[in-house]
CSV table of C-alpha atoms in Angstrom, one decimal:
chain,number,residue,atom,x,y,z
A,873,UNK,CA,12.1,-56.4,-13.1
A,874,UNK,CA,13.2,-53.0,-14.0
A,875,UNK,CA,13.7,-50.8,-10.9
A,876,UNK,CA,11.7,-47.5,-11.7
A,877,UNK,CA,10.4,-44.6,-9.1
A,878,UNK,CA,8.8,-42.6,-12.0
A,879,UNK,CA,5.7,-44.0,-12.1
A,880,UNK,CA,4.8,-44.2,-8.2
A,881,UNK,CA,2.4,-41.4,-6.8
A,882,UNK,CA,2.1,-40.3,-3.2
A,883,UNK,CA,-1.0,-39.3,-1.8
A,884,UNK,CA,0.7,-37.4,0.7
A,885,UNK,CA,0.7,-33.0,0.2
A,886,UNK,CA,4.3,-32.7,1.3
A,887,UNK,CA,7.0,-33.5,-1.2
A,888,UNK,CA,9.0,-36.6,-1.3
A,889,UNK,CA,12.8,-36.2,-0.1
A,890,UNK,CA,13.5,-39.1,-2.9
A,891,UNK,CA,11.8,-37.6,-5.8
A,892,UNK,CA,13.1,-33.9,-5.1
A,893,UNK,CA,17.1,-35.0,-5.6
A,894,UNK,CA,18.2,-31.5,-6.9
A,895,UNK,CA,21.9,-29.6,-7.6
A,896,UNK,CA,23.6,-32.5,-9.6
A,897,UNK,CA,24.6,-30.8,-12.1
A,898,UNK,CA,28.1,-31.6,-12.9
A,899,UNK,CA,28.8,-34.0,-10.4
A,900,UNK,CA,29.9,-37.2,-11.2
A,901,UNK,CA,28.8,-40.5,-11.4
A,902,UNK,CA,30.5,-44.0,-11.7
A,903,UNK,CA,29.2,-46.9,-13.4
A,904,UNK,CA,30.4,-50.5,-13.5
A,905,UNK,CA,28.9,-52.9,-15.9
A,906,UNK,CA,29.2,-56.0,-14.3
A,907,UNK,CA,27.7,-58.8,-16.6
A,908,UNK,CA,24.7,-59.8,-18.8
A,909,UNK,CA,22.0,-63.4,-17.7
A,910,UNK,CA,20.0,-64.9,-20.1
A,911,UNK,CA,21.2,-63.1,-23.2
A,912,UNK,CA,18.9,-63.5,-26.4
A,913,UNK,CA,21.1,-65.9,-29.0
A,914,UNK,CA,21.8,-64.6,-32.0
A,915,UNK,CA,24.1,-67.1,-33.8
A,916,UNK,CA,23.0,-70.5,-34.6
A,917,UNK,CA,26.4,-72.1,-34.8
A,918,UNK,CA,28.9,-70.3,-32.8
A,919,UNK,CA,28.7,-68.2,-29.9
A,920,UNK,CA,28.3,-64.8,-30.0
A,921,UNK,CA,30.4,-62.4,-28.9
A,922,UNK,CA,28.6,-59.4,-27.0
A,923,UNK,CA,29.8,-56.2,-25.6
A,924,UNK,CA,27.6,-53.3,-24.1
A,925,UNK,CA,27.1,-49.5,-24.8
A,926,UNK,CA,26.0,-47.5,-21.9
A,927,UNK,CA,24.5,-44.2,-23.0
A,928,UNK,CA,23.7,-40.8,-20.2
A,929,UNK,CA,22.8,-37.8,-22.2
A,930,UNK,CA,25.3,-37.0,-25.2
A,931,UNK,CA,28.2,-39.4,-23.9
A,932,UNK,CA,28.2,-42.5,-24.9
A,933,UNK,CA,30.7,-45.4,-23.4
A,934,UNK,CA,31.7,-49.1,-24.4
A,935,UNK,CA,32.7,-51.7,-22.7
A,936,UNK,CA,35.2,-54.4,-24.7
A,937,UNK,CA,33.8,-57.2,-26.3
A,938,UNK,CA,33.7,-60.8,-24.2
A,939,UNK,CA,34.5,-63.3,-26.6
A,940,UNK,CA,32.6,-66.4,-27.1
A,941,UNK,CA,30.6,-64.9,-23.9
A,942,UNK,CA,27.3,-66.7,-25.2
A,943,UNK,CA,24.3,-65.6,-23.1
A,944,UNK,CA,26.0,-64.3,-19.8
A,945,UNK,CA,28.9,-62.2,-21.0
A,946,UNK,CA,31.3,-60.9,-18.0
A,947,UNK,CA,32.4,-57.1,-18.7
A,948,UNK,CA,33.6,-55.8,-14.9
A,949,UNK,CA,34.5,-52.3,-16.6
A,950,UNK,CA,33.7,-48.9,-14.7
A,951,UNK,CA,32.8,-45.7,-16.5
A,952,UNK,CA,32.4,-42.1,-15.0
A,953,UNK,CA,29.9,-39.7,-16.5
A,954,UNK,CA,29.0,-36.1,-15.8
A,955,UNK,CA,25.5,-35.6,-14.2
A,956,UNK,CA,23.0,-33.0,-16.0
A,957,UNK,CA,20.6,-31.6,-14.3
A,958,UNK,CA,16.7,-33.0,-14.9
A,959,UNK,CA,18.1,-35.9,-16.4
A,960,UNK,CA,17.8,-39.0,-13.9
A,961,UNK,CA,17.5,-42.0,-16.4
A,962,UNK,CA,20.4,-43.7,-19.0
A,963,UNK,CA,19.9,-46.4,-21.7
A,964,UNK,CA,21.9,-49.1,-21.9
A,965,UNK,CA,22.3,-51.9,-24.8
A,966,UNK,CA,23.7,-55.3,-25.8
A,967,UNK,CA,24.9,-56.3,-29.1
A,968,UNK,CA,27.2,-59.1,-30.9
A,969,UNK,CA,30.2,-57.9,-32.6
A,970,UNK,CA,30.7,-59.6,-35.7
A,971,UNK,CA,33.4,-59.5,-37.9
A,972,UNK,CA,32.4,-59.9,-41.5
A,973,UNK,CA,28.6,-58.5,-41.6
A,974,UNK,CA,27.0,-55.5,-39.2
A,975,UNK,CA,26.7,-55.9,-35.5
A,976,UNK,CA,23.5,-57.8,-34.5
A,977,UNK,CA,21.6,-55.9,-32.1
A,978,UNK,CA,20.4,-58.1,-29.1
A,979,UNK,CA,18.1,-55.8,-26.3
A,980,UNK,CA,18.4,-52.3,-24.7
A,981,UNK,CA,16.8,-50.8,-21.5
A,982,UNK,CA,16.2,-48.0,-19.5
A,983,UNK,CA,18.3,-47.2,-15.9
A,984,UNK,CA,17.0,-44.9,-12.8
A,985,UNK,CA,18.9,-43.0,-11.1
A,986,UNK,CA,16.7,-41.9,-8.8
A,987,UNK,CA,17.8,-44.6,-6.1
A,988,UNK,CA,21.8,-44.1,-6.3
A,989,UNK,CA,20.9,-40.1,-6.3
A,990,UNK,CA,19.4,-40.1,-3.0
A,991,UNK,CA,21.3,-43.3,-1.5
A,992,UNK,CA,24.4,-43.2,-3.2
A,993,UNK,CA,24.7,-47.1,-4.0
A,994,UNK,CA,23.1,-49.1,-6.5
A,995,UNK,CA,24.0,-52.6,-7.4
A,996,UNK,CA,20.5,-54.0,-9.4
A,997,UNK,CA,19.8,-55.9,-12.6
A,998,UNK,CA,17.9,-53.6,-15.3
A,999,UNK,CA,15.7,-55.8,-17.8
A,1000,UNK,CA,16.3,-56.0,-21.6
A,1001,UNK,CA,13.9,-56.1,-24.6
A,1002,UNK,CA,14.3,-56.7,-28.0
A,1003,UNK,CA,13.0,-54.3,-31.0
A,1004,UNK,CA,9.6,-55.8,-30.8
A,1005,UNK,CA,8.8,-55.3,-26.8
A,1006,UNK,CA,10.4,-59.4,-26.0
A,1007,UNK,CA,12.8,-60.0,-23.6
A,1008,UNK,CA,16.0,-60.2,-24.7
A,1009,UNK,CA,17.7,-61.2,-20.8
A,1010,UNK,CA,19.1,-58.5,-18.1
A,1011,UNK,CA,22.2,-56.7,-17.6
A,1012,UNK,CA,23.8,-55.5,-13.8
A,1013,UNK,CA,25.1,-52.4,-13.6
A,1014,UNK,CA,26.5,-51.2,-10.0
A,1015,UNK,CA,25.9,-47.5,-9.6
A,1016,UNK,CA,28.2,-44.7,-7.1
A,1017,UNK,CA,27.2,-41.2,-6.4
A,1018,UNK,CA,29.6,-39.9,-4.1
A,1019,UNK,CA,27.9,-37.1,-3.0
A,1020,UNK,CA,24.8,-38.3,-2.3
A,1021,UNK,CA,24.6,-37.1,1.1
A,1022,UNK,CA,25.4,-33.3,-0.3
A,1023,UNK,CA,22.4,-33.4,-2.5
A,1024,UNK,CA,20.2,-35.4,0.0
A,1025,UNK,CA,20.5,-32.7,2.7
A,1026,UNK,CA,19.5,-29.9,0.1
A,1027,UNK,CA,16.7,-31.6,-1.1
A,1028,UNK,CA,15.3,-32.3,2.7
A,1029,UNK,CA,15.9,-28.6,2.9
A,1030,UNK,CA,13.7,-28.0,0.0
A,1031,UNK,CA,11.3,-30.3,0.8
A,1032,UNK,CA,10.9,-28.9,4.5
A,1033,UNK,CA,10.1,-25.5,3.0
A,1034,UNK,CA,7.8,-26.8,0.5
A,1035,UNK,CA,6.0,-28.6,3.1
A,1036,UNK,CA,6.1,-25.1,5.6
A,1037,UNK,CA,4.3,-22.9,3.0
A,1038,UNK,CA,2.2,-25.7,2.2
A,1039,UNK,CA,0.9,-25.8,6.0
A,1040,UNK,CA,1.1,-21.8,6.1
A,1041,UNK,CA,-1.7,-21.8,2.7
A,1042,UNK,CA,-3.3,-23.9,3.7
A,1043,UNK,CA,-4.5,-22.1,7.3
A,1044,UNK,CA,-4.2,-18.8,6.1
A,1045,UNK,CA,-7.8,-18.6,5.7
A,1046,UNK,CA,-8.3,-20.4,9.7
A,1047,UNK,CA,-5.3,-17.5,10.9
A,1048,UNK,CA,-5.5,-14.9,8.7
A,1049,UNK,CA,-2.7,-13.6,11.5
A,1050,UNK,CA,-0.4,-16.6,9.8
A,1051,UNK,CA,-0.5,-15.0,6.2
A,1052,UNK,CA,-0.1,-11.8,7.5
A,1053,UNK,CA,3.5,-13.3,8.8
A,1054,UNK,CA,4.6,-15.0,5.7
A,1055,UNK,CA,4.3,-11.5,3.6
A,1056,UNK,CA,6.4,-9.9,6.2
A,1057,UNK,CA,9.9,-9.0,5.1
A,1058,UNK,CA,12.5,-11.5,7.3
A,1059,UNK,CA,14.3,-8.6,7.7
A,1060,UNK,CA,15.0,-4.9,6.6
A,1061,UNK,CA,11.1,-4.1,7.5
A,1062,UNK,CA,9.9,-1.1,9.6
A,1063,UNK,CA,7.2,-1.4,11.5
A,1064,UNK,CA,4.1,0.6,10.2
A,1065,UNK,CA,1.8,1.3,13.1
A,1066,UNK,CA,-1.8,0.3,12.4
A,1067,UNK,CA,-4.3,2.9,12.2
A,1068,UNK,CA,-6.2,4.7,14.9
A,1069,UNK,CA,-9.5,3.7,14.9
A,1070,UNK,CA,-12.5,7.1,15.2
A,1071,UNK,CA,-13.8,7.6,18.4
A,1072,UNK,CA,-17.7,7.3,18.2
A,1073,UNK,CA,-19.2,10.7,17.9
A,1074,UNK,CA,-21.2,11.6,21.3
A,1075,UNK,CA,-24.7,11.6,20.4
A,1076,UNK,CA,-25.4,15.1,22.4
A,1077,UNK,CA,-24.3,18.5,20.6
A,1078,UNK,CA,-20.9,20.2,22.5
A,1079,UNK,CA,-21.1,23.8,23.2
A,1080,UNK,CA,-18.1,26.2,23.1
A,1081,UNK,CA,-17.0,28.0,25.7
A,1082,UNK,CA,-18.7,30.9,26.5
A,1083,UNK,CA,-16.1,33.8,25.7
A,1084,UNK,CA,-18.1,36.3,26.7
A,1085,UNK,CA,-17.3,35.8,30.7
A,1086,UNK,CA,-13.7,34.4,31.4
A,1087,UNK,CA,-13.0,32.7,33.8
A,1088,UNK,CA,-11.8,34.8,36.9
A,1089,UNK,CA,-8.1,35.3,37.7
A,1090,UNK,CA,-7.0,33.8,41.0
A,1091,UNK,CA,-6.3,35.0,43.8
A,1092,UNK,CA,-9.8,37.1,43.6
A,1093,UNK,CA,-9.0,41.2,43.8
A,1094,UNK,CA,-9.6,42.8,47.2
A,1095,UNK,CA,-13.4,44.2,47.2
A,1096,UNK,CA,-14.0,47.5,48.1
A,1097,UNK,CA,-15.1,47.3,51.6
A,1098,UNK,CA,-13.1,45.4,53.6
A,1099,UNK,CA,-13.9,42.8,56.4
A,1100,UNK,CA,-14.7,44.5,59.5
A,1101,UNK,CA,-12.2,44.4,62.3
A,1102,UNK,CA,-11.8,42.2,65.0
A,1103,UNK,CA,-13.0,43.9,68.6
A,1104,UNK,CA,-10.6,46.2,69.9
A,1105,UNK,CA,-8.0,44.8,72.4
A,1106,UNK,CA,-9.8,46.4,75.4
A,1107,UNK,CA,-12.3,44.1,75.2
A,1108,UNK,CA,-10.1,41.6,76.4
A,1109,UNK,CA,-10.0,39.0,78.6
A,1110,UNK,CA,-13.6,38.0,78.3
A,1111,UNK,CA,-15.8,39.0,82.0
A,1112,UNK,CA,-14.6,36.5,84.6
A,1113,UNK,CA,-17.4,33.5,85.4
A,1114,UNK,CA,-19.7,34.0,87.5
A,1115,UNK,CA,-20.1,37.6,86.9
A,1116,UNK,CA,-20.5,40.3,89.8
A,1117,UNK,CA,-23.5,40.6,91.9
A,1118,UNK,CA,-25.1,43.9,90.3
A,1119,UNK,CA,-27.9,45.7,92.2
A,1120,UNK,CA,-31.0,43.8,92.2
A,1121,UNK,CA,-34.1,43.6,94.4
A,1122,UNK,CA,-33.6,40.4,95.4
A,1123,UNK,CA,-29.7,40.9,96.4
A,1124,UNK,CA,-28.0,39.8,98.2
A,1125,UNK,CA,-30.2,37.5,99.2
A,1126,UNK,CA,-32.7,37.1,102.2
A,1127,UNK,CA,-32.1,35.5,105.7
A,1128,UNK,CA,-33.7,32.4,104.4
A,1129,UNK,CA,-30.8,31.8,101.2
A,1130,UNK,CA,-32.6,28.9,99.1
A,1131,UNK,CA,-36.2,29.8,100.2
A,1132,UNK,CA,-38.5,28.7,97.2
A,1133,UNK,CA,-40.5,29.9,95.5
A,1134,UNK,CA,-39.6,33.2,95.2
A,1135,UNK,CA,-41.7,36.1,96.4
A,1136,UNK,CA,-43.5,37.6,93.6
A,1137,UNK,CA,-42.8,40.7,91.7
């Protein structure tokens, strides 16, 4: 059965590393035809004779021609072709050389690439049909892609950053903080500072100063009178405690110090 990638669909979002094989172009790529099973007969008396054209864009290559091969021919010849870019696919057919009359075509088919791309290595038996859609046996073809590993890694690349702004659209609208970082500049950007928000108007009316009174200077000028004066000097020391006896009716006191009450007035 023919070996083909281009028909399978992956439910997944994130690109496939397999079906993203990129950067090719003109790299090289060997093929061996090895043999042909099961070949469609075209003689009725003798055997035929077949040979094989391998086909890859505008180059075409030959193998030689396996007498009396019959129905499993044995080729073992290697070609190298030039890789194009986009194309991933070559045709391959069978014939039977004859000598006195045209060549009688015996079955073609299609050959992926997509495997030995991304692995490097292909050995695999590609189906043949006739004209009319029949099967017409199967031909092995051993591909080599040296630099399979080159291209892998870029493509993984690729796919990685695929499946990064796949995750980054698809929260943008969850973190719009996440889609403000992917329009950033990497590098070479200025930072623009964000906007001061308005303060919220007070809701009660401010009054100017009143200009009509200014404030007063400091220190404040000396007044006109000036604080009155401490007592004089002579005033001091204060009168000792207890103060002198002073004349009095009732001093000194009677023979009878302490005598209570007092006489009256």
């Amino acid at each position: 059965m023919m070996y083909s990638l281009s028909n399978q669909r992956s439910s997944s979002p994130y690109p496939s590393t397999t079906m993203s094989v990129s950067g090719i172009q003109g790299h090289l790529l060997e093929v061996t035809v090895v043999c042909c099973n099961k070949l469609k007969d075209t003689e009725w008396i003798s055997r035929q004779d077949p040979y094989a054209i391998v086909e890859y864009g505008s180059n075409k290559s030959r193998t030689r021609t396996c007498t009396d091969g019959g129905k499993n021919p044995t080729f073992q010849e290697k070609f190298v072709f030039t890789l194009i870019e986009g194309l991933r696919e070559m045709n391959v057919a069978v014939w039977n050389s004859n000598t006195l009359t045209y060549d009688d075509f015996i079955g073609s088919g299609k050959v992926q690439l997509l495997k030995v791309l991304s692995e490097g290595y292909d050995d695999s038996t590609w189906p043949l049909q006739t004209k009319t859609g029949r099967c017409a046996g199967e031909v092995r073809l051993i591909l080599h892609y040296a630099n399979a590993k080159l291209s892998h890694s870029v493509a993984y690349c690729r796919s990685q950053q695929q499946a990064l702004l796949h995750l980054l659209h698809c929260t943008q609208h969850l973190y719009p903080c996440l889609h403000v970082l992917r329009a950033t500049p990497a590098s070479g950007a200025s930072y623009v500072q964000p906007a001061t928000a308005y303060t919220t108007p007070s809701p009660y009316p401010s009054y100017p100063p009143n200009s009509a009174y200014p404030p007063s200077a400091y220190p404040p000028p000396p007044t006109a009178y000036p604080p009155p004066t401490y007592p004089s000097p002579s005033t001091y020391p204060p009168p000792p405690y207890p103060p002198p006896p002073h004349a009095s009716p009732y001093y000194p006191p009677g023979p009878f110090p302490g005598l209570y009450p007092p006489p009256p007035y």
